Short mmCIF file of C-alpha atoms in Angstrom, two decimals:
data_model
loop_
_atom_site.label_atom_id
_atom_site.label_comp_id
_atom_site.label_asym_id
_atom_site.label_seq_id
_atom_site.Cartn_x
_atom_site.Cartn_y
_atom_site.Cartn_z
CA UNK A 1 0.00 0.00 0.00
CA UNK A 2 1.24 3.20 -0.94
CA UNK A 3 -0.07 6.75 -0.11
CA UNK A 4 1.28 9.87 -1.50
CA UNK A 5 2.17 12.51 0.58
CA UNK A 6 0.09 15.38 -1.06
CA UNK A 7 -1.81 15.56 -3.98
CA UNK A 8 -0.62 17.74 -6.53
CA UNK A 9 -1.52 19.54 -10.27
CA UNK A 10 -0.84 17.09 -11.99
CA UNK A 11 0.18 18.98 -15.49
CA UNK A 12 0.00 22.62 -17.29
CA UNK A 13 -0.95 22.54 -20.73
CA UNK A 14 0.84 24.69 -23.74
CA UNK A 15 -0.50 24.75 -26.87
CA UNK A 16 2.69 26.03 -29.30
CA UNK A 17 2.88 27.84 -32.38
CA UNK A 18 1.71 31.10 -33.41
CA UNK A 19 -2.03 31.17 -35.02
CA UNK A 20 -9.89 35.70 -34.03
CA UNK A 21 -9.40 35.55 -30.01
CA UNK A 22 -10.02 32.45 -28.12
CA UNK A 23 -10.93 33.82 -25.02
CA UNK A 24 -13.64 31.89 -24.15
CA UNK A 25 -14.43 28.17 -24.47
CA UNK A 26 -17.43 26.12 -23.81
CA UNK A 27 -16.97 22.13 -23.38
CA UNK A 28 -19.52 19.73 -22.36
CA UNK A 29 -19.24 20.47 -18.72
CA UNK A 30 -18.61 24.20 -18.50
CA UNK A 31 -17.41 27.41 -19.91
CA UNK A 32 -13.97 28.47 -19.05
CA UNK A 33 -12.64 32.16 -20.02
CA UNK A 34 -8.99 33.29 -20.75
CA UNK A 35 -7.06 35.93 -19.77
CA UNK A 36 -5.40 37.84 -22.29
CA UNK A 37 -1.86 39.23 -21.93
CA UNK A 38 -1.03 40.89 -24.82
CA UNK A 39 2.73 41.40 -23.74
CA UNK A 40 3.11 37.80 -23.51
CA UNK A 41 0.90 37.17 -26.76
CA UNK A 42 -0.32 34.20 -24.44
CA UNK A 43 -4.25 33.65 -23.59
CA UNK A 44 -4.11 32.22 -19.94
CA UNK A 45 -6.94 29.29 -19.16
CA UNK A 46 -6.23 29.01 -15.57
CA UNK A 47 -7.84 26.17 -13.72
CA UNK A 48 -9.42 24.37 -16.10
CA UNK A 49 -11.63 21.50 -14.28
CA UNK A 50 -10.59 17.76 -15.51
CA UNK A 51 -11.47 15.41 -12.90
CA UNK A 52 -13.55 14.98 -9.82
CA UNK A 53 -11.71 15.83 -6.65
CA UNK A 54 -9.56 13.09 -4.95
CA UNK A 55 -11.83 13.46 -1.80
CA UNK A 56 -13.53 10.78 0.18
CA UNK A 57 -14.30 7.63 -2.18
CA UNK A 58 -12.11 9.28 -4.40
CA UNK A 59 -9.30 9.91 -2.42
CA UNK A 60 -6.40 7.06 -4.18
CA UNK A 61 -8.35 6.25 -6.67
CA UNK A 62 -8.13 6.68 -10.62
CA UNK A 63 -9.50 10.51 -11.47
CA UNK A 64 -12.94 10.61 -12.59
CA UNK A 65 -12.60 12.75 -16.11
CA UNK A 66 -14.45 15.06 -16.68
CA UNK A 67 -15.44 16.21 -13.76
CA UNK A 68 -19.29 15.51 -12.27
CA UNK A 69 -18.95 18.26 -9.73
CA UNK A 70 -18.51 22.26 -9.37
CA UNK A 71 -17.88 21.91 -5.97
CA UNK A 72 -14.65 21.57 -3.97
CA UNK A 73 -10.97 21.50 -5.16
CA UNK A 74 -11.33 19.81 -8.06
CA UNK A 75 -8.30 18.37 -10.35
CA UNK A 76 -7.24 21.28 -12.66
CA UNK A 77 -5.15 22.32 -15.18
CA UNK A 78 -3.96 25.27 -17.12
CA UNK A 79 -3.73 25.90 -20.90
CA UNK A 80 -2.38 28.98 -22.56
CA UNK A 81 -2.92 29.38 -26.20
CA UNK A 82 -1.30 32.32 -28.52
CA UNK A 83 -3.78 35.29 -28.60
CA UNK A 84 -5.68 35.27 -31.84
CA UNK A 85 -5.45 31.72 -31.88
CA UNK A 86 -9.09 30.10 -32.98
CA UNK A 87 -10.82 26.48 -32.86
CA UNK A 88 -9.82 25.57 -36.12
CA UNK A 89 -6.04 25.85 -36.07
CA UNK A 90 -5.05 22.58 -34.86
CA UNK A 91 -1.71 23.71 -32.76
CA UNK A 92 0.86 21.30 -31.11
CA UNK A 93 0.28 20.92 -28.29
CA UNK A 94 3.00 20.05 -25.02
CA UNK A 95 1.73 18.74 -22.00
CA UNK A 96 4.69 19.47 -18.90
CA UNK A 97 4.57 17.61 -15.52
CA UNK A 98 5.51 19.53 -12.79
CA UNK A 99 8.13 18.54 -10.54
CA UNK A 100 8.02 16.96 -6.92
CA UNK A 101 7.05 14.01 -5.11
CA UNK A 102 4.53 11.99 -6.84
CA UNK A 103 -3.36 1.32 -2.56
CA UNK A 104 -3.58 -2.62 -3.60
CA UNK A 105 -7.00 -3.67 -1.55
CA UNK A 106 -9.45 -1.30 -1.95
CA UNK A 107 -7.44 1.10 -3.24
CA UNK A 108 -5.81 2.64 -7.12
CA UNK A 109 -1.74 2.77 -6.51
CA UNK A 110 0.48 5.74 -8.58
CA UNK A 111 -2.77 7.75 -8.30
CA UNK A 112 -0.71 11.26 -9.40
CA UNK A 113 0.29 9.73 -12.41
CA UNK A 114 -2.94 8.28 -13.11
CA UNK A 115 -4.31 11.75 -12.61
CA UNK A 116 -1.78 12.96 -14.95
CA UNK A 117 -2.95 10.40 -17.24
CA UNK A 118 -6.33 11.62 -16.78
CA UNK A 119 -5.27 14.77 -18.27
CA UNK A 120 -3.71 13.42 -21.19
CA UNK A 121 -7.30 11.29 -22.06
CA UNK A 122 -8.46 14.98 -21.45
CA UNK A 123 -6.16 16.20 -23.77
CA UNK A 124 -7.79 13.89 -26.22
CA UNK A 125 -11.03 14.82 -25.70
CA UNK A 126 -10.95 18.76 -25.45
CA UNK A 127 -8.09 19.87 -26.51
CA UNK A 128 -9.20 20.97 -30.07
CA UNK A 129 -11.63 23.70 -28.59
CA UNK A 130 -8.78 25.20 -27.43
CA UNK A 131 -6.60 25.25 -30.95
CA UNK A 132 -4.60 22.31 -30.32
CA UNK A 133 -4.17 19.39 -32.23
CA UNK A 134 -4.76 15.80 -30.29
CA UNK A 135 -2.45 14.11 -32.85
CA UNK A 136 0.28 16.05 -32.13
CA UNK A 137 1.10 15.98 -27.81
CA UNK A 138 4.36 15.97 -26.24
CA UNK A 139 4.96 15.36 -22.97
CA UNK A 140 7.35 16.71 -20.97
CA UNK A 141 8.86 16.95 -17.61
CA UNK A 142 12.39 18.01 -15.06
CA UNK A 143 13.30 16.02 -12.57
CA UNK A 144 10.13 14.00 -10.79
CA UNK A 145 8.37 15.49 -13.88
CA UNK A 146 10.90 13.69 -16.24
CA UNK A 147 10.19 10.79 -14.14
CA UNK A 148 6.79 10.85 -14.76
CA UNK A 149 7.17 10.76 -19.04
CA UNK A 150 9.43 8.24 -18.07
CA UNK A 151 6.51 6.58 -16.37
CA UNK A 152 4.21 7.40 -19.12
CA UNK A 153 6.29 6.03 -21.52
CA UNK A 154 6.40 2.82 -20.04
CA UNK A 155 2.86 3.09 -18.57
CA UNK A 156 0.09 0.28 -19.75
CA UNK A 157 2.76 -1.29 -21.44
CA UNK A 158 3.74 1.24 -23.41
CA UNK A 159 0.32 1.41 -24.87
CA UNK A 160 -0.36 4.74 -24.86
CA UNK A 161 2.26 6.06 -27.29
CA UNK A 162 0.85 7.50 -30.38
CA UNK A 163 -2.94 6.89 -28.59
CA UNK A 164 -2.34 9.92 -25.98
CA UNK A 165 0.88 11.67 -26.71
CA UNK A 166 2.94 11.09 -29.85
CA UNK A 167 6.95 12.62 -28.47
CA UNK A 168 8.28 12.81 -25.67
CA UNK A 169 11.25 14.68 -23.44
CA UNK A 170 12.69 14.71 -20.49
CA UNK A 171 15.49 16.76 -18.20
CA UNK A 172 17.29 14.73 -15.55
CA UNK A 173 14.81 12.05 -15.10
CA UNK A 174 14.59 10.53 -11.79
CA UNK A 175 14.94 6.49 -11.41
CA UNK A 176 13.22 6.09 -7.82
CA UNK A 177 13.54 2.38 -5.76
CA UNK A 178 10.45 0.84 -6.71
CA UNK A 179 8.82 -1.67 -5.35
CA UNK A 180 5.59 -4.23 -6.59
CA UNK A 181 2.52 -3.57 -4.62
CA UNK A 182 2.99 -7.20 -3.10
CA UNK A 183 6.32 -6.76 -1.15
CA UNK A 184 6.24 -6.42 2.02
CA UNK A 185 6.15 -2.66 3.63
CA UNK A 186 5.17 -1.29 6.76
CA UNK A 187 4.80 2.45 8.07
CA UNK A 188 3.80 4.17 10.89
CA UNK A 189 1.04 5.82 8.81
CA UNK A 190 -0.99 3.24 8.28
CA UNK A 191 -1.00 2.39 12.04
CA UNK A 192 -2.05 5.90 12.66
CA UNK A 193 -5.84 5.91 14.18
CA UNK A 194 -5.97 3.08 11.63
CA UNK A 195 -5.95 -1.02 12.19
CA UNK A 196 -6.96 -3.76 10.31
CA UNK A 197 -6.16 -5.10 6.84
CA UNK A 198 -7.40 -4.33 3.25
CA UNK A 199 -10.22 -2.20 2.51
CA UNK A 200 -10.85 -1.73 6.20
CA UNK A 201 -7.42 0.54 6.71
CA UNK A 202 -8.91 2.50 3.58
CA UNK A 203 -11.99 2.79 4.39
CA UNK A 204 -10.22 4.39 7.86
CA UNK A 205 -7.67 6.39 5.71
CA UNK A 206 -10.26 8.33 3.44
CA UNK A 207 -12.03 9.26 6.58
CA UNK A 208 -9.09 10.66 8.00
CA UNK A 209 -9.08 14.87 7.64
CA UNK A 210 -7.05 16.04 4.65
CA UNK A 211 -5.20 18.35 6.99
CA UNK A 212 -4.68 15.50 9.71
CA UNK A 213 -3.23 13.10 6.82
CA UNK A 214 -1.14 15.53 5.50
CA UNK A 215 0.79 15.83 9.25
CA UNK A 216 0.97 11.91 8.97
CA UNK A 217 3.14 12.57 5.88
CA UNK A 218 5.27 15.11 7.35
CA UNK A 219 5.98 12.56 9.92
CA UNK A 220 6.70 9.95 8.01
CA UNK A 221 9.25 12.31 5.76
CA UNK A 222 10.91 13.75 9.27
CA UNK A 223 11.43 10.07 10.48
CA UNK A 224 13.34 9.46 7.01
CA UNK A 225 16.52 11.30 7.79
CA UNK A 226 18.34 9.59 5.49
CA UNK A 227 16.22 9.64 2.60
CA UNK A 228 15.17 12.63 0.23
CA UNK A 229 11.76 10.71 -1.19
CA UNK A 230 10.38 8.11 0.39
CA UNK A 231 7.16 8.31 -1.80
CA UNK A 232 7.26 7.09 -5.30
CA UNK A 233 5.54 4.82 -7.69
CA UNK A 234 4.80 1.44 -7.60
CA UNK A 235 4.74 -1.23 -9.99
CA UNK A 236 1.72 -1.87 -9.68
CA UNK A 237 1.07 -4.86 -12.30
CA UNK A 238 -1.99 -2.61 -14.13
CA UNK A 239 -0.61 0.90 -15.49
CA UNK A 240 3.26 0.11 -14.28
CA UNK A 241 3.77 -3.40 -15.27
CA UNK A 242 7.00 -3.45 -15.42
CA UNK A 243 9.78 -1.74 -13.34
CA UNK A 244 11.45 0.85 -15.69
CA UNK A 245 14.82 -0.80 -16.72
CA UNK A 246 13.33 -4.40 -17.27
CA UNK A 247 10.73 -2.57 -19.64
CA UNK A 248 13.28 -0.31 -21.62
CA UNK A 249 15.77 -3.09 -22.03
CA UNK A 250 12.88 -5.56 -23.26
CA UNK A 251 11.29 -3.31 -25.23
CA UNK A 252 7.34 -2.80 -23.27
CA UNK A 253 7.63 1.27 -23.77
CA UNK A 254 5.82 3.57 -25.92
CA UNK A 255 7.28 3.55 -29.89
CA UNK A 256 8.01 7.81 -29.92
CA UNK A 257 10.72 9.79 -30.40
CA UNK A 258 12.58 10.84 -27.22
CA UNK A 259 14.31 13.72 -26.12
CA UNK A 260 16.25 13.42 -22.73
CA UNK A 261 19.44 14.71 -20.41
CA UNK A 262 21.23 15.10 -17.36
CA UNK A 263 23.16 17.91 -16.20
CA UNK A 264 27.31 17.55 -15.07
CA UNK A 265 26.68 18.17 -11.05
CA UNK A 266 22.96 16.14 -10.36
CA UNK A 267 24.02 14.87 -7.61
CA UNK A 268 25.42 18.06 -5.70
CA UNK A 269 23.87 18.96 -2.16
CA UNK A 270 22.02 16.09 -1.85
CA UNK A 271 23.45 13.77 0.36
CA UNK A 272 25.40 16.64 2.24
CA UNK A 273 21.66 18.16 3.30
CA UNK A 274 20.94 14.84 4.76
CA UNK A 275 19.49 15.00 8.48
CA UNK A 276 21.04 11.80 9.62
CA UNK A 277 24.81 12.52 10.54
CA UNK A 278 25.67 8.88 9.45
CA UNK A 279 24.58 9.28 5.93
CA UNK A 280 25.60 12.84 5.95
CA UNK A 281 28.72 12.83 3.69
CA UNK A 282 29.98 16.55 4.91
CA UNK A 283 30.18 15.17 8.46
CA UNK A 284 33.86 15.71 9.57
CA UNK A 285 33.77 12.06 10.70
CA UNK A 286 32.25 10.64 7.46
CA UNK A 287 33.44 7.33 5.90
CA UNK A 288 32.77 5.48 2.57
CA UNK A 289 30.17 4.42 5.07
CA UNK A 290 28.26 7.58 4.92
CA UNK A 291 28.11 7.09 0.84
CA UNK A 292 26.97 4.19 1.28
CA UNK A 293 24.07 5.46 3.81
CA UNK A 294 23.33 7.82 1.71
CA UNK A 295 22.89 5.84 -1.41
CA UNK A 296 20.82 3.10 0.17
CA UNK A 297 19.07 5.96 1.78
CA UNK A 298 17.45 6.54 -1.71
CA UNK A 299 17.54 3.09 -2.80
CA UNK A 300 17.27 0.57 -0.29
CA UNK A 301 17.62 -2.38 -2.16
CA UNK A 302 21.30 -1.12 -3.26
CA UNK A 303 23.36 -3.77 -2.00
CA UNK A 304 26.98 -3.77 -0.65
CA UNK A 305 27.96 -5.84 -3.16
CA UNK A 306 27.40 -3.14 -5.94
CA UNK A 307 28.39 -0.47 -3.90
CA UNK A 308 31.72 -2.02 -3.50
CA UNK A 309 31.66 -2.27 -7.39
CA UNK A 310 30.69 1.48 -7.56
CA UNK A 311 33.91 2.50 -5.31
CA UNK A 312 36.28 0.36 -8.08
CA UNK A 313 34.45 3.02 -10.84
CA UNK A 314 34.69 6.03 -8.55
CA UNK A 315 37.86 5.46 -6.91
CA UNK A 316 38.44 8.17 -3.85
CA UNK A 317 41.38 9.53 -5.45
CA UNK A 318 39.30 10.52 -8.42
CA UNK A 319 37.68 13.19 -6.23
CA UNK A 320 40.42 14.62 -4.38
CA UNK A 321 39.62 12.32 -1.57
CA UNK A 322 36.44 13.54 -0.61
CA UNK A 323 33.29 11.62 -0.05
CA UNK A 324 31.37 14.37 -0.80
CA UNK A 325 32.07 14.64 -4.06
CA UNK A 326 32.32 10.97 -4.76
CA UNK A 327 28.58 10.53 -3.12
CA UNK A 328 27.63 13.35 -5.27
CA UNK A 329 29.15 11.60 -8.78
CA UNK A 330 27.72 7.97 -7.71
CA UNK A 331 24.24 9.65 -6.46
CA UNK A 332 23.99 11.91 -9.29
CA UNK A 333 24.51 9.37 -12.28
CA UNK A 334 22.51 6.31 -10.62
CA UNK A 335 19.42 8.41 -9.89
CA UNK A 336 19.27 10.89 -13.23
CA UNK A 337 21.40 10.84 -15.52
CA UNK A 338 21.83 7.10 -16.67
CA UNK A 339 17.89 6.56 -16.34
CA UNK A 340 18.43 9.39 -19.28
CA UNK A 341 20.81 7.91 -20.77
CA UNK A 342 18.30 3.95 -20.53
CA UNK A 343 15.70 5.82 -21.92
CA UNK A 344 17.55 7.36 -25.34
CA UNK A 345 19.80 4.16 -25.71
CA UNK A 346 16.42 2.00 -25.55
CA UNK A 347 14.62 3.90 -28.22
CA UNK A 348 17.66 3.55 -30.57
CA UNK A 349 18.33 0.21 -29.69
CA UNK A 350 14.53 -0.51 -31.11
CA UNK A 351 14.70 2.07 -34.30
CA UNK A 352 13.70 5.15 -32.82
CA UNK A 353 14.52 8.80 -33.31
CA UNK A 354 16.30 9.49 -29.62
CA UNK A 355 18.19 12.31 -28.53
CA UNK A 356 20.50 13.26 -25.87
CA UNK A 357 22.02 15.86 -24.50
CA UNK A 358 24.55 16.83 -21.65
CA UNK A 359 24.34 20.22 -20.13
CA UNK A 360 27.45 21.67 -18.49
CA UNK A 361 27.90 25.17 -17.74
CA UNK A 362 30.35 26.82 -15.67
CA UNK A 363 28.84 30.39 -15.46
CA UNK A 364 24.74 29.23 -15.33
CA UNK A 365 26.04 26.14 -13.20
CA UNK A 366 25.43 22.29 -13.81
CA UNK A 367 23.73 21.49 -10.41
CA UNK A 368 20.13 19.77 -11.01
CA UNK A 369 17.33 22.12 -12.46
CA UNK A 370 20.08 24.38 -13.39
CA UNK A 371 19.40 23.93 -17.27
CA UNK A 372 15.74 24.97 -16.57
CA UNK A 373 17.44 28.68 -16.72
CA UNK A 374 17.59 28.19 -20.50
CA UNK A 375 13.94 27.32 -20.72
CA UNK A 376 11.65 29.47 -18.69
CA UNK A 377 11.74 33.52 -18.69
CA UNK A 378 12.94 34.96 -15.39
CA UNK A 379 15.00 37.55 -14.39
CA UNK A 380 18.12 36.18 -14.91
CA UNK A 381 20.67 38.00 -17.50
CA UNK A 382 22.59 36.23 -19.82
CA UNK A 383 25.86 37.37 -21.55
CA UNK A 384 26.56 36.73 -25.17
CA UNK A 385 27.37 33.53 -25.17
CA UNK A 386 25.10 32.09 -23.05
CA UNK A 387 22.18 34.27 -24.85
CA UNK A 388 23.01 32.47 -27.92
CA UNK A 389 22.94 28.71 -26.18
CA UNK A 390 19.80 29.51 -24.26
CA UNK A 391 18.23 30.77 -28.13
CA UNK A 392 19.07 27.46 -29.52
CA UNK A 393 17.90 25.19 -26.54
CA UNK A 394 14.50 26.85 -26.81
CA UNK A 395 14.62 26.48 -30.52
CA UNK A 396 16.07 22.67 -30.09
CA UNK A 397 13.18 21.97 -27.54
CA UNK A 398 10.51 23.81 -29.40
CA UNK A 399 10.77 22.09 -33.16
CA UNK A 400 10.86 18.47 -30.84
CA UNK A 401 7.48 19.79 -29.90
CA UNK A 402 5.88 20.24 -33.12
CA UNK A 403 7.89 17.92 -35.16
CA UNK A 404 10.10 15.34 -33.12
CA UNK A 405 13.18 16.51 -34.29
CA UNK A 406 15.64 19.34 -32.87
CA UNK A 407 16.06 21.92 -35.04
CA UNK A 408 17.72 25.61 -34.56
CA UNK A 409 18.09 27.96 -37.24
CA UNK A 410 21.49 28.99 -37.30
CA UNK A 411 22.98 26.05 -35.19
CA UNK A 412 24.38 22.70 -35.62
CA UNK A 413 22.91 20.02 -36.57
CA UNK A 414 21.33 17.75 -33.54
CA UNK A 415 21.97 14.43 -35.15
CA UNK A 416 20.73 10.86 -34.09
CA UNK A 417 23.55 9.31 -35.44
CA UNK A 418 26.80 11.02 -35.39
CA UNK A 419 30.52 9.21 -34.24
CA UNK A 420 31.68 12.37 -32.67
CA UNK A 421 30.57 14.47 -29.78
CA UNK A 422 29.05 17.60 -31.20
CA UNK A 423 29.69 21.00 -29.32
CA UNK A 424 27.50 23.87 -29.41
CA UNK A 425 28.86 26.99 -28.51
CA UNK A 426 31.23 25.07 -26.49
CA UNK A 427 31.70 22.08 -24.03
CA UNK A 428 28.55 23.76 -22.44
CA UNK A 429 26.09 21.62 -24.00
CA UNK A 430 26.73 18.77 -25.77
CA UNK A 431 24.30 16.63 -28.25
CA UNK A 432 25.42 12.73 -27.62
CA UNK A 433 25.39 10.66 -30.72
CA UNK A 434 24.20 6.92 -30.16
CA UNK A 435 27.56 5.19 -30.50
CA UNK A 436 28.99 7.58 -27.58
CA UNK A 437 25.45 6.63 -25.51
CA UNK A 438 25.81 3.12 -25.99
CA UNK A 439 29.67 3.18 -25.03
CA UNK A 440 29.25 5.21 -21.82
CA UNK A 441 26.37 2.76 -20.35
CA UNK A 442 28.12 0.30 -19.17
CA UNK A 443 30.75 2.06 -17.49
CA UNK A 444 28.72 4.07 -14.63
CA UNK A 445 25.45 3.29 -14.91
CA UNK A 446 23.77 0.58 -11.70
CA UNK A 447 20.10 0.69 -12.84
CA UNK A 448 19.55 -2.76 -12.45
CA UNK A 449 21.21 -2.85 -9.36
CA UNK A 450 18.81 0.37 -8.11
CA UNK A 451 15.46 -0.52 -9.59
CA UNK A 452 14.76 -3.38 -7.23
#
């Protein structure tokens, strides 16, 4: 059993492409108004209803789409369209899953990403009173959100490719410990004002307050000093049948092109913010024991048998003897960037477009999320070089979007297949060719040993 320690949005919807004004639409089940920013050039649907609330009966259970109710906090979404965009134009559309931390009797397991996949079905459904075009989604995700198109790609068997999205991309996605829905697990929060077995404990659990529940969960995450997310998915034999690396190596994902990275530095800070002093690999005292606390921390089924075949690939020396920095090498490329690295090397390995790119940047840093700078308007300045890359990346992502291919005007070429590394302005970002992928696997990457 497997409860989720908040419920969150499960995904914002973009329609792309520029396209009179589309500021209101009527579906089935309501009438939803945009607002219009004209110095954006964006029309903003905020809060678009698109399932039922996950409240009482509801509460871990598949989302009910669309939504029979006006009443409480109801699943939602937002879409933004280009202003003077109309019903007829038939955009691309590019579904993103935020980031963060996403029951067998009686219960639905991986509930967020069935709500997400609720969205997508809505997608289906709707999404061409808004402009966009249901044969043409992407999906799209950082981090947990990468994780989740990971998910999604493998989800019902990889059934759902070209049926509810049709590419799909990824930056640094995570590879959680995941266990089946059988294996054994206990946790205080179940035992919390609850008792019994099966449908009894849920029947106890949706009663509980949402409020009440939610200080369960903090509990349960203070208790875990030693681990960043103790919530994840679950193979749960129905919509995850098969943990991720057994179903990219044997094939049992969607059939779509693929777009995914890492960045240099995705493991910095992590296990150095742990609570626990003896997985805390900045403690003064720490050991190669600490690593390993910290690693199985995140994946408990890591076993000292691999980790002593991790410390002959990231020998001490290596990083200036410090276990900080040789925690932060191991951590970073087990949990995202060699799931990135499955993911691309899987498609091509079954005749798909895939990929793959490596962001490392000195000035805009390489620590994880940091390549989200490129992507999303802030207030952050760029100098010349940097303005060009982060023009290109948006271009790159943008034509994957609408086409499945990464194409920038006035920049290289972002190959499938090409025998050299390709380097664009400089070492900053670099576009992995297939060969390199499928020679670089086997020398850091422990996903089998991890996705048990």
């Amino acid at each position: 059993m497997f409860v989720p320690s908040r419920i969150v949005l499960a995904a914002s919807i973009a329609v792309l492409v520029d396209a009179a004004a589309l500021s209101t639409v009527t579906l089935d089940y309501g009438t939803f108004t945009g607002v219009t920013n004209t110095t954006t050039g964006i029309i903003y649907f905020r809060g678009v209803r698109y399932a039922d609330p996950p409240v009482g009966e509801l509460r871990w259970r598949a989302a009910v789409s669309p939504p029979t109710t006006q009443l409480g906090n109801v699943i939602a979404t937002d879409v933004y369209v280009p202003i003077a965009t109309t019903a007829n134009n038939a955009l691309p559309v590019l579904v993103y899953f935020l980031g963060g931390t996403p029951v067998h009797d009686n219960g639905t397991l991986n509930a967020g990403l069935l709500d997400q996949k609720a969205a997508l079905v809505w997608v289906q459904k709707y999404i061409r009173k808004f402009g966009g075009d249901p044969n043409c989604v992407t999906i799209w995700g950082e981090s947990a959100g990468a994780g989740a198109t990971m998910f999604h790609l493998i989800g019902d068997g990889g059934a759902n490719g070209n049926v509810l999205f049709h590419q799909a991309m990824g930056d640094s996605p995570s590879l959680n410990f995941l266990p089946h829905y059988n294996d054994a697990f206990t946790e205080d929060l179940f035992s919390h004002g609850c008792s019994g077995t099966g449908s009894v404990i849920m029947e106890c659990l949706r009663a509980i307050p949402t409020d009440a529940l939610a200080l369960v969960g903090n509990k349960t995450l203070a208790n875990r000093t030693s681990s960043w997310y103790p919530f994840a998915p679950i193979a749960d034999g129905q919509f995850i049948k098969y943990r991720p690396v057994d179903a990219f190596h044997s094939g049992k994902f969607a059939r779509v092109p693929v777009l995914f990275g890492s960045n240099t530095n995705e493991g910095a800070h992590w296990c150095a913010g742990l609570a626990n002093p003896a997985a805390n690999t900045v403690n003064p005292n720490a050991t190669e024991t600490n690593v390993y606390n910290c690693i199985t921390g995140q994946f408990n089924t890591f076993t000292q048998a691999s980790f002593q075949t991790g410390l002959a690939l990231y020998p001490l020396a290596t990083y200036n003897n410090s276990f900080d920095l040789q925690a932060q090498q191991m951590y970073g490329e087990m949990r995202y960037i060699c799931s990135a690295i499955m993911i691309t090397g899987a498609a091509q390995n079954f005749g798909l477009k895939a990929y793959q790119y490596h962001w490392d940047n000195p000035i805009l840093s390489s620590d994880h999320v940091a390549d989200l700078s490129a992507f999303f308007y802030g207030t952050q300045t760029f100098d010349d070089a940097d303005q060009t890359l982060v023009n290109a990346m948006r271009r790159y992502f943008t034509s994957f979007g609408t086409s499945g291919a990464p194409v920038a005007a006035d920049s290289i070429t972002w190959a499938v297949s090409n025998l050299s590394i390709a380097l664009y302005p400089s070492d900053w970002f670099r576009l992995l060719s297939p060969v390199q992928i499928s020679m670089v696997v086997p020398e850091f990457c422990f996903t089998r040993a991890i996705s048990r």
